[in-house]
XYZ file of C-alpha atoms in Angstrom:
583
model
C 0.005 0.114 -0.289
C 1.660 3.307 -1.269
C 2.868 6.246 1.274
C 0.221 4.002 3.984
C 0.939 1.720 6.380
C -2.198 0.103 8.049
C -2.182 -2.018 11.920
C -5.124 -4.030 12.619
C -6.747 -0.937 15.160
C -6.158 1.648 11.764
C -7.980 0.320 8.798
C -8.757 2.841 6.668
C -11.617 2.440 3.584
C -13.022 5.289 1.348
C -16.409 5.933 0.988
C -17.843 8.465 -1.569
C -21.310 8.598 -1.269
C -22.747 9.072 -5.175
C -25.811 11.709 -7.509
C -25.820 11.869 -11.459
C -21.746 12.704 -11.886
C -20.784 9.535 -13.668
C -18.775 11.761 -15.800
C -16.815 13.357 -12.936
C -16.016 10.226 -10.703
C -13.445 8.140 -13.183
C -11.334 11.645 -12.115
C -11.166 11.514 -9.047
C -11.167 7.787 -8.598
C -7.370 7.429 -11.341
C -6.441 9.984 -8.324
C -7.097 7.326 -5.439
C -6.032 4.683 -7.293
C -1.948 5.177 -6.048
C -3.674 4.795 -1.848
C -3.560 1.749 -2.285
C -6.589 2.293 -0.344
C -10.031 0.300 -1.034
C -13.158 2.451 -2.395
C -16.481 1.704 -0.957
C -18.580 4.377 -2.917
C -22.171 3.715 -2.749
C -24.670 5.105 -5.924
C -27.781 7.087 -4.325
C -29.847 6.141 -6.825
C -28.075 7.994 -9.592
C -29.480 8.517 -13.953
C -28.167 5.588 -16.052
C -24.904 6.768 -17.401
C -23.443 7.465 -13.996
C -24.480 3.668 -13.157
C -22.881 2.268 -16.217
C -19.346 4.286 -15.579
C -19.500 2.810 -12.038
C -20.463 -0.645 -12.980
C -17.612 -0.042 -15.624
C -15.070 1.820 -12.561
C -16.406 -1.644 -9.685
C -15.648 -4.547 -13.098
C -12.526 -3.231 -13.518
C -10.589 -2.337 -10.570
C -10.632 -4.983 -7.501
C -10.122 -2.073 -5.220
C -13.289 -1.017 -5.636
C -16.685 -2.041 -4.455
C -20.270 -0.547 -4.482
C -23.683 -0.514 -3.528
C -26.772 1.470 -5.259
C -29.777 2.958 -3.477
C -32.825 1.888 -4.346
C -34.447 5.557 -5.158
C -32.351 8.483 -4.320
C -32.288 9.848 -0.140
C -30.120 12.004 0.049
C -26.228 12.263 0.732
C -26.827 11.811 4.107
C -28.499 8.552 3.497
C -25.735 7.218 0.922
C -22.806 8.764 3.070
C -23.901 6.622 6.374
C -24.813 3.686 3.735
C -21.776 3.258 3.471
C -20.204 3.406 7.429
C -22.787 1.020 7.824
C -21.286 -1.499 5.282
C -16.755 -0.041 6.052
C -17.813 -1.421 10.266
C -19.877 -4.540 8.639
C -16.522 -5.061 5.497
C -14.341 -4.810 10.065
C -12.882 -1.461 7.862
C -12.442 1.003 11.619
C -11.983 4.433 9.511
C -13.672 5.812 6.427
C -12.662 8.719 4.845
C -15.126 10.457 3.275
C -14.895 12.802 -0.344
C -17.205 14.062 -3.104
C -16.738 12.527 -6.509
C -16.483 15.814 -8.309
C -13.680 16.203 -7.745
C -13.399 19.025 -5.199
C -11.462 17.885 -2.022
C -7.641 18.073 -2.070
C -6.613 13.493 -2.414
C -3.329 14.348 -2.017
C -4.261 15.330 0.946
C -5.425 11.870 2.710
C -3.048 10.283 3.650
C -2.028 13.642 6.250
C -4.664 12.969 7.281
C -4.763 9.765 7.747
C -2.034 10.411 9.998
C -3.873 12.700 11.948
C -6.576 9.837 12.586
C -3.359 7.233 13.531
C -2.304 9.555 16.211
C -6.020 10.065 17.657
C -8.169 7.584 16.465
C -11.081 7.919 18.405
C -11.158 11.320 16.691
C -13.469 12.699 13.690
C -10.654 14.039 11.651
C -11.415 16.928 8.591
C -10.199 19.104 6.098
C -11.281 22.859 6.655
C -11.526 24.825 2.981
C -9.138 26.493 1.568
C -11.170 28.083 -1.306
C -10.793 29.628 -4.501
C -11.523 31.709 -7.014
C -14.123 29.772 -8.133
C -16.167 29.448 -4.434
C -20.283 30.062 -4.849
C -20.195 33.250 -2.375
C -23.317 32.246 -2.389
C -22.448 28.395 -0.636
C -19.059 30.722 0.747
C -20.993 33.403 3.376
C -24.042 30.842 3.334
C -20.711 29.131 5.609
C -19.701 31.457 7.875
C -23.723 31.549 9.225
C -23.586 27.968 9.984
C -19.846 28.246 11.570
C -22.077 30.786 14.527
C -24.802 28.601 15.433
C -22.476 25.400 15.027
C -19.763 26.963 17.714
C -22.748 27.717 19.909
C -24.575 24.200 19.687
C -21.829 23.209 21.155
C -19.915 26.129 23.609
C -17.187 26.073 21.825
C -14.096 27.071 19.033
C -12.875 24.417 18.094
C -14.933 23.082 15.136
C -13.457 24.854 12.469
C -15.879 24.551 9.692
C -19.048 21.365 10.219
C -20.266 21.500 6.471
C -16.843 20.396 4.437
C -17.223 16.289 3.559
C -13.562 15.712 3.268
C -12.650 14.029 6.730
C -12.161 10.381 8.999
C -15.430 9.297 10.468
C -14.630 6.719 13.081
C -16.453 4.000 12.373
C -18.144 2.430 15.390
C -18.527 5.831 16.875
C -20.154 7.408 13.479
C -22.532 4.151 12.694
C -23.408 3.480 16.764
C -25.188 7.204 16.597
C -26.561 7.264 13.568
C -28.030 3.390 15.047
C -29.599 5.860 18.180
C -30.581 9.520 16.904
C -31.510 10.073 13.353
C -29.179 12.408 11.541
C -29.292 14.279 8.647
C -30.597 12.610 5.759
C -29.618 15.157 3.140
C -26.842 18.294 2.635
C -27.740 19.123 6.840
C -25.554 15.148 7.036
C -22.642 16.926 7.013
C -22.374 19.614 10.531
C -25.518 17.652 12.266
C -23.266 14.102 12.505
C -20.173 16.107 13.586
C -21.470 18.152 16.228
C -23.338 14.793 17.726
C -20.574 12.774 17.855
C -18.704 16.213 18.723
C -21.463 15.847 21.933
C -21.007 11.911 22.577
C -17.164 13.327 23.715
C -14.670 13.254 20.833
C -12.480 15.368 19.777
C -12.967 17.204 16.450
C -9.215 18.013 14.504
C -8.526 19.861 11.173
C -6.962 19.888 8.369
C -5.971 23.429 5.542
C -6.858 21.901 3.079
C -7.659 23.505 -0.802
C -11.477 22.967 -2.570
C -11.983 23.678 -6.017
C -14.855 23.946 -7.841
C -14.492 23.313 -11.386
C -15.701 25.331 -13.842
C -17.803 22.041 -15.397
C -18.580 20.926 -11.706
C -22.706 19.670 -11.220
C -23.654 20.156 -8.356
C -26.089 18.760 -6.031
C -27.079 21.621 -3.349
C -31.137 22.337 -3.487
C -30.312 26.547 -2.387
C -33.875 26.882 -1.675
C -34.413 23.102 -0.101
C -31.746 22.218 1.111
C -30.575 26.284 3.280
C -34.303 25.720 5.090
C -33.381 22.155 5.735
C -29.714 23.207 7.755
C -31.627 26.366 8.575
C -34.352 23.624 10.428
C -31.323 21.277 11.936
C -30.344 24.042 13.514
C -32.965 25.020 14.749
C -34.069 21.884 16.401
C -30.287 21.261 17.237
C -30.447 25.202 19.291
C -33.836 23.926 21.038
C -32.073 21.952 22.830
C -29.698 23.720 24.266
C -30.798 23.543 27.650
C -30.743 19.698 28.188
C -27.111 20.023 26.541
C -26.032 23.036 28.867
C -24.196 21.142 31.770
C -22.264 18.418 29.761
C -21.246 20.551 27.425
C -20.249 22.441 30.094
C -18.700 19.448 32.059
C -16.495 18.927 28.606
C -15.236 22.286 28.150
C -14.283 22.282 32.169
C -12.401 18.601 30.815
C -10.267 20.270 28.142
C -9.256 22.521 30.603
C -7.686 20.354 32.760
C -6.139 18.769 29.530
C -4.712 22.173 28.346
C -4.901 24.193 30.897
C -4.158 27.282 31.171
C -1.253 29.674 31.607
C -0.944 32.867 33.242
C 1.667 34.354 29.809
C -0.803 36.948 28.085
C 0.413 34.917 25.316
C -1.046 31.404 26.705
C -4.829 32.588 26.283
C -5.801 31.017 23.553
C -6.857 33.472 20.576
C -9.993 31.753 20.638
C -10.184 30.081 16.802
C -7.896 33.502 16.016
C -8.230 32.238 11.887
C -11.941 30.892 12.490
C -12.520 34.253 13.742
C -10.815 37.228 11.923
C -11.826 35.771 8.499
C -16.082 35.120 9.477
C -15.339 38.756 10.281
C -13.451 39.227 6.594
C -15.947 37.891 5.295
C -18.977 39.455 7.101
C -17.893 42.669 6.441
C -17.962 41.968 2.017
C -21.424 41.275 2.779
C -22.166 43.481 4.944
C -20.865 45.980 5.253
C -19.460 47.311 8.326
C -22.784 48.458 9.797
C -23.798 45.628 9.858
C -21.097 43.668 10.930
C -21.454 46.361 13.627
C -24.668 44.993 14.779
C -23.654 41.320 14.088
C -21.495 41.862 16.806
C -24.675 41.938 19.551
C -24.455 38.616 19.282
C -20.810 37.744 18.423
C -19.221 39.785 21.135
C -22.238 38.691 23.492
C -21.739 35.206 23.130
C -17.687 35.524 23.647
C -18.747 38.073 26.628
C -21.026 34.820 28.694
C -17.919 31.967 27.723
C -14.186 34.330 28.994
C -14.797 34.730 33.247
C -10.941 35.087 33.051
C -11.396 38.663 30.429
C -14.848 39.630 32.081
C -12.509 39.822 35.691
C -8.900 41.698 33.840
C -11.769 43.894 32.068
C -13.245 44.775 35.423
C -10.104 44.674 37.048
C -8.765 47.451 34.454
C -12.041 49.513 34.608
C -12.085 49.601 38.452
C -8.440 50.543 39.000
C -8.541 52.909 36.591
C -11.119 54.577 37.154
C -10.209 54.714 41.264
C -7.081 56.287 40.077
C -8.656 59.010 38.078
C -11.733 59.768 41.031
C -9.845 57.917 44.099
C -11.993 55.627 45.943
C -15.544 57.071 45.786
C -15.524 56.729 41.700
C -18.485 53.310 40.926
C -17.195 50.510 41.269
C -18.305 48.762 37.357
C -20.570 46.130 35.908
C -21.549 43.711 33.810
C -22.946 46.848 31.813
C -19.733 47.987 31.625
C -17.404 45.455 31.164
C -20.587 44.207 28.444
C -19.593 47.610 26.057
C -15.718 47.150 27.021
C -15.765 43.843 25.171
C -18.156 45.052 22.737
C -15.284 48.294 21.648
C -12.867 45.347 21.297
C -15.692 44.183 18.286
C -15.894 47.529 17.217
C -12.229 47.341 16.587
C -11.573 44.939 15.204
C -14.757 45.150 12.184
C -12.292 49.368 11.702
C -9.690 47.266 11.672
C -10.464 45.236 9.058
C -11.321 48.258 7.028
C -8.437 48.952 7.418
C -6.905 46.347 6.019
C -9.367 46.744 3.267
C -9.074 50.694 2.583
C -11.822 51.593 3.445
C -10.313 54.121 6.678
C -8.385 57.142 4.878
C -7.341 60.211 5.466
C -10.259 62.539 6.654
C -11.542 60.379 8.962
C -8.838 60.029 11.268
C -7.715 63.739 13.659
C -3.805 63.710 13.505
C -2.263 65.186 16.928
C 2.054 65.283 16.825
C 2.755 63.180 13.264
C 5.053 66.981 12.352
C 7.530 64.301 14.770
C 6.823 61.221 11.591
C 6.807 64.022 8.578
C 9.875 65.431 10.128
C 12.004 62.681 10.518
C 10.917 60.953 6.776
C 12.026 64.539 5.137
C 15.475 63.792 6.766
C 15.223 60.368 5.272
C 15.726 58.377 8.921
C 14.133 55.108 9.870
C 13.435 55.825 14.084
C 11.061 53.123 16.378
C 6.989 54.055 17.052
C 6.691 52.381 21.001
C 3.604 51.321 20.136
C 0.259 49.604 22.747
C -2.927 47.251 22.868
C -4.431 50.781 23.721
C -6.662 51.770 20.942
C -6.441 50.472 17.500
C -2.911 50.619 16.288
C -3.802 49.874 12.574
C -5.159 52.382 11.399
C -1.881 53.660 10.499
C -2.152 52.302 7.435
C -4.333 54.645 7.028
C -1.447 57.055 7.226
C 0.762 55.208 5.497
C -1.672 55.028 2.043
C -1.710 59.044 2.532
C 2.313 59.815 3.020
C 3.864 57.552 0.654
C 6.893 58.421 2.014
C 6.278 56.386 4.761
C 7.558 53.318 5.445
C 5.673 50.569 8.198
C 6.980 47.227 9.450
C 5.540 45.176 12.628
C 7.234 43.868 14.829
C 4.006 41.083 15.555
C 3.466 37.548 18.171
C 5.218 34.675 16.170
C 1.690 32.860 17.402
C -0.129 35.820 15.951
C 0.917 36.701 13.538
C 0.332 33.507 11.038
C -3.684 33.865 11.616
C -3.723 37.976 10.994
C -1.061 37.741 7.950
C -3.453 34.696 6.273
C -6.916 37.144 7.152
C -4.529 40.414 5.506
C -3.704 38.836 2.655
C -6.670 37.151 1.507
C -8.310 40.934 1.793
C -5.743 43.273 0.188
C -3.085 40.815 -1.789
C -0.552 45.036 -1.609
C -1.605 45.002 2.299
C 1.037 47.889 2.543
C 2.515 47.398 6.072
C 4.953 43.725 6.650
C 4.822 42.537 9.586
C 7.548 39.587 11.459
C 7.095 37.740 13.004
C 9.156 36.892 16.040
C 8.856 34.945 18.693
C 12.237 36.734 20.994
C 15.141 38.748 18.601
C 18.338 37.707 17.941
C 21.124 38.958 16.255
C 20.055 38.089 12.690
C 16.355 40.445 13.489
C 18.321 42.696 15.323
C 20.782 43.862 12.267
C 17.421 43.118 10.087
C 15.663 46.385 11.532
C 18.542 48.000 11.698
C 19.621 47.724 7.916
C 15.186 49.093 7.422
C 16.161 51.917 9.878
C 18.969 53.268 7.967
C 16.705 53.265 4.357
C 14.382 55.263 6.415
C 11.777 52.635 7.522
C 9.520 52.768 10.912
C 9.400 50.415 13.328
C 6.516 50.011 15.517
C 6.511 47.602 18.548
C 4.054 47.452 21.190
C 5.730 47.647 24.619
C 2.876 47.362 27.068
C 2.664 43.324 26.581
C 6.199 41.054 28.007
C 8.067 38.785 25.568
C 6.283 35.094 25.990
C 9.599 33.407 25.626
C 11.803 35.063 28.491
C 8.917 36.811 30.525
C 11.622 37.452 33.285
C 12.799 40.246 31.843
C 10.680 42.709 33.230
C 10.254 45.647 34.894
C 7.691 46.436 37.361
C 6.375 50.280 37.844
C 3.681 51.814 38.368
C 0.507 52.257 36.300
C -2.630 53.613 37.646
C -0.966 53.384 41.240
C 0.144 49.454 41.078
C 2.949 47.675 39.905
C 2.656 46.017 36.810
C 5.709 44.443 34.058
C 6.798 46.030 30.716
C 9.060 44.586 28.961
C 12.484 45.587 28.982
C 12.878 43.916 25.423
C 11.034 46.821 23.622
C 13.409 49.614 24.958
C 16.448 47.678 24.321
C 16.137 46.698 20.866
C 15.635 50.606 20.530
C 18.754 51.600 21.851
C 19.819 48.769 20.071
C 18.739 50.294 17.068
C 20.283 53.549 17.911
C 17.300 55.330 16.152
C 14.756 58.845 17.045
C 11.413 56.988 19.660
C 8.745 58.259 19.114
C 5.668 57.207 20.933
C 2.352 56.281 19.204
C -1.566 55.582 20.078
C -4.209 56.261 17.986
C -8.092 56.197 20.084
C -11.427 56.470 19.119
C -13.330 59.941 20.005
C -15.933 59.972 17.323
C -12.656 59.620 14.830
C -10.738 58.145 15.136
C -7.396 59.857 16.552
C -2.745 59.409 16.503
C -0.753 60.912 19.189
C 2.282 61.627 17.644
C 5.011 62.545 20.581
C 8.760 62.532 20.839
C 10.291 60.147 23.166
C 13.503 60.228 22.325
C 16.059 61.145 20.453
C 19.053 57.577 20.219
C 18.140 55.411 23.600
C 21.050 54.061 22.889
C 22.352 53.447 26.583
C 26.586 52.358 27.789
C 26.776 49.094 29.583
C 26.797 51.244 32.849
C 23.775 52.771 32.711
C 21.974 50.536 31.243
C 20.070 48.878 34.399
C 19.278 52.966 35.453
C 18.421 54.479 31.924
C 16.399 51.466 31.665
C 14.582 51.504 34.467
C 13.879 55.298 33.230
C 12.258 54.460 30.289
C 10.747 52.225 31.286
C 8.915 54.004 33.449
C 7.918 57.431 31.311
C 6.372 54.826 28.673
C 3.689 54.117 31.648
C 2.962 57.305 32.246
C 1.884 58.175 29.306
C 0.463 54.267 28.587
C -1.147 55.725 31.670
C -2.334 59.544 30.190
C -4.122 57.894 27.189
C -5.302 55.024 28.858
C -7.789 57.117 31.505
C -9.090 59.144 27.841
C -10.107 56.088 26.706
C -10.952 53.268 28.734
C -12.981 51.090 27.087
C -10.577 51.001 24.148
C -8.171 49.462 26.179
C -7.426 45.696 25.544
C -5.636 43.698 27.199
C -7.550 40.629 28.081
C -5.740 38.771 31.467
C -4.525 40.701 34.368
C -2.046 42.803 32.923
C -0.421 43.406 36.979
C 0.042 39.926 37.508
C 3.947 39.639 38.271
C 5.118 36.575 35.823
C 7.163 33.843 37.449
C 11.188 34.688 37.419
C 10.663 38.318 36.397
C 13.751 40.291 36.752
C 12.674 42.768 40.514
C 10.511 41.215 43.577
C 6.667 40.743 42.539
C 4.869 43.477 44.557
C 2.655 43.233 47.730
C -1.420 41.037 46.058
C -2.990 44.329 44.837
C -6.682 44.717 46.415
C -8.488 42.614 43.824
C -10.467 41.425 45.913
C -12.784 44.910 46.372
C -13.026 44.710 41.884
C -17.104 42.281 42.049
C -15.645 39.802 39.552
C -17.366 37.160 37.981
């Protein structure tokens, strides 16, 4: 068996449900032959021409077996018939794929490798579409994604509609015998959600899906969309009975994957899927429509993420008491929800900036002359930013000032998701994202060359390093000591260039605030510790100033004041967090 290793515990076959796709199935079978896997074809009552093609293929190849249903009953019935048949024949797993050549069969070995590593899992492709994908089908998927996230109280299911997947045969057949499953195009989502409810892991592999020009689709837009809507309605109506079980699953999942205390390890749930959903919805319904859609989406995240809710109310409490004293009102649930909504709106505007929809007229610049002066002199520099406000709108400034070239250092785990979405939205993206886990000498040299060419490097200086959290300094911030990274300031010193502070806050229109921070932050070794602390403290003061101006635009949803393990300074005494009523 070419490229495959079969063990008694993992004995896979191919499964192709087919209806009236005879002209296309021969090419698909030719691409599958080299895999050396037995193939079960379930003919769902096809026309005579397709039956003739299938009969000939089964007679010609001993690795193909054919079973025919007496009448067309739907994809779900055909697939479940095939799964039960595979179980009768002793196969442990079935690789389901479409007959029409949409799926990248070259990825089957990768799917099976994942299945062998986790035999109890449902392993599915997560589609990467070509430009021929019907837009109605594409946008409909994102509506289904949202409802699946609600039905499972989880973002683990990246895509529930792709029919290219590896089923654990026994578990899938048992489910079908005990519960009715969608019979037609509602099948793929229905069975995946129900298997998830039973505790089966669901894993995904990114795989290209094409819509050939001569493709034959059996999707009936009106009838199948009605079926899918009814399926979601039925699943959601049963949610009250399932919530305790789903919460137990979530707790068990968290126990297996303990959340670390560092911000970088607080998982950005479904980062790629979430951003791509927002980008697709933006194209479909526009900025205003997406703002309305934020309420259920952000409401869902607000309800499921107690850690972020606690961090929100902690921050709002501290900024209020620092600004107005102990008599300031304690932030409530509504304040925290508005904080979350502000974050959601910033993501919408981020997508708008990627598409070029936010222009110079929508932005007010304060201190732009500091930046333009350097550009006129042919000099580059460092822009110290933060996770306050929406620094992504630098793109609008770059587009209105062609002489400015921006490079943004981004934590590597997040950069991949951002880059993938950004390039799909706008292949001509005008800001370079540089993924980093740490700044080594090679990175420093590369950045120094960019600055020497008159380019600017943006570094967020408010989050400690994910790879070296101990390299931080604790300085006062809103009345309590907080940890800030040394690395951003050390790197700024190594680049020996001017350093500016840049903040972007929404106050009706977006307002950029650009300040001169240092002409040159290079530090002699004998004075480095003292100067480093001075720079960090000055930065914290300016961040504090702008955080007081727009507290609901603070987007660090973790305990900002918690000292990282092994930090350079002794941890501050425990803050009076108990005074903040948190969930």
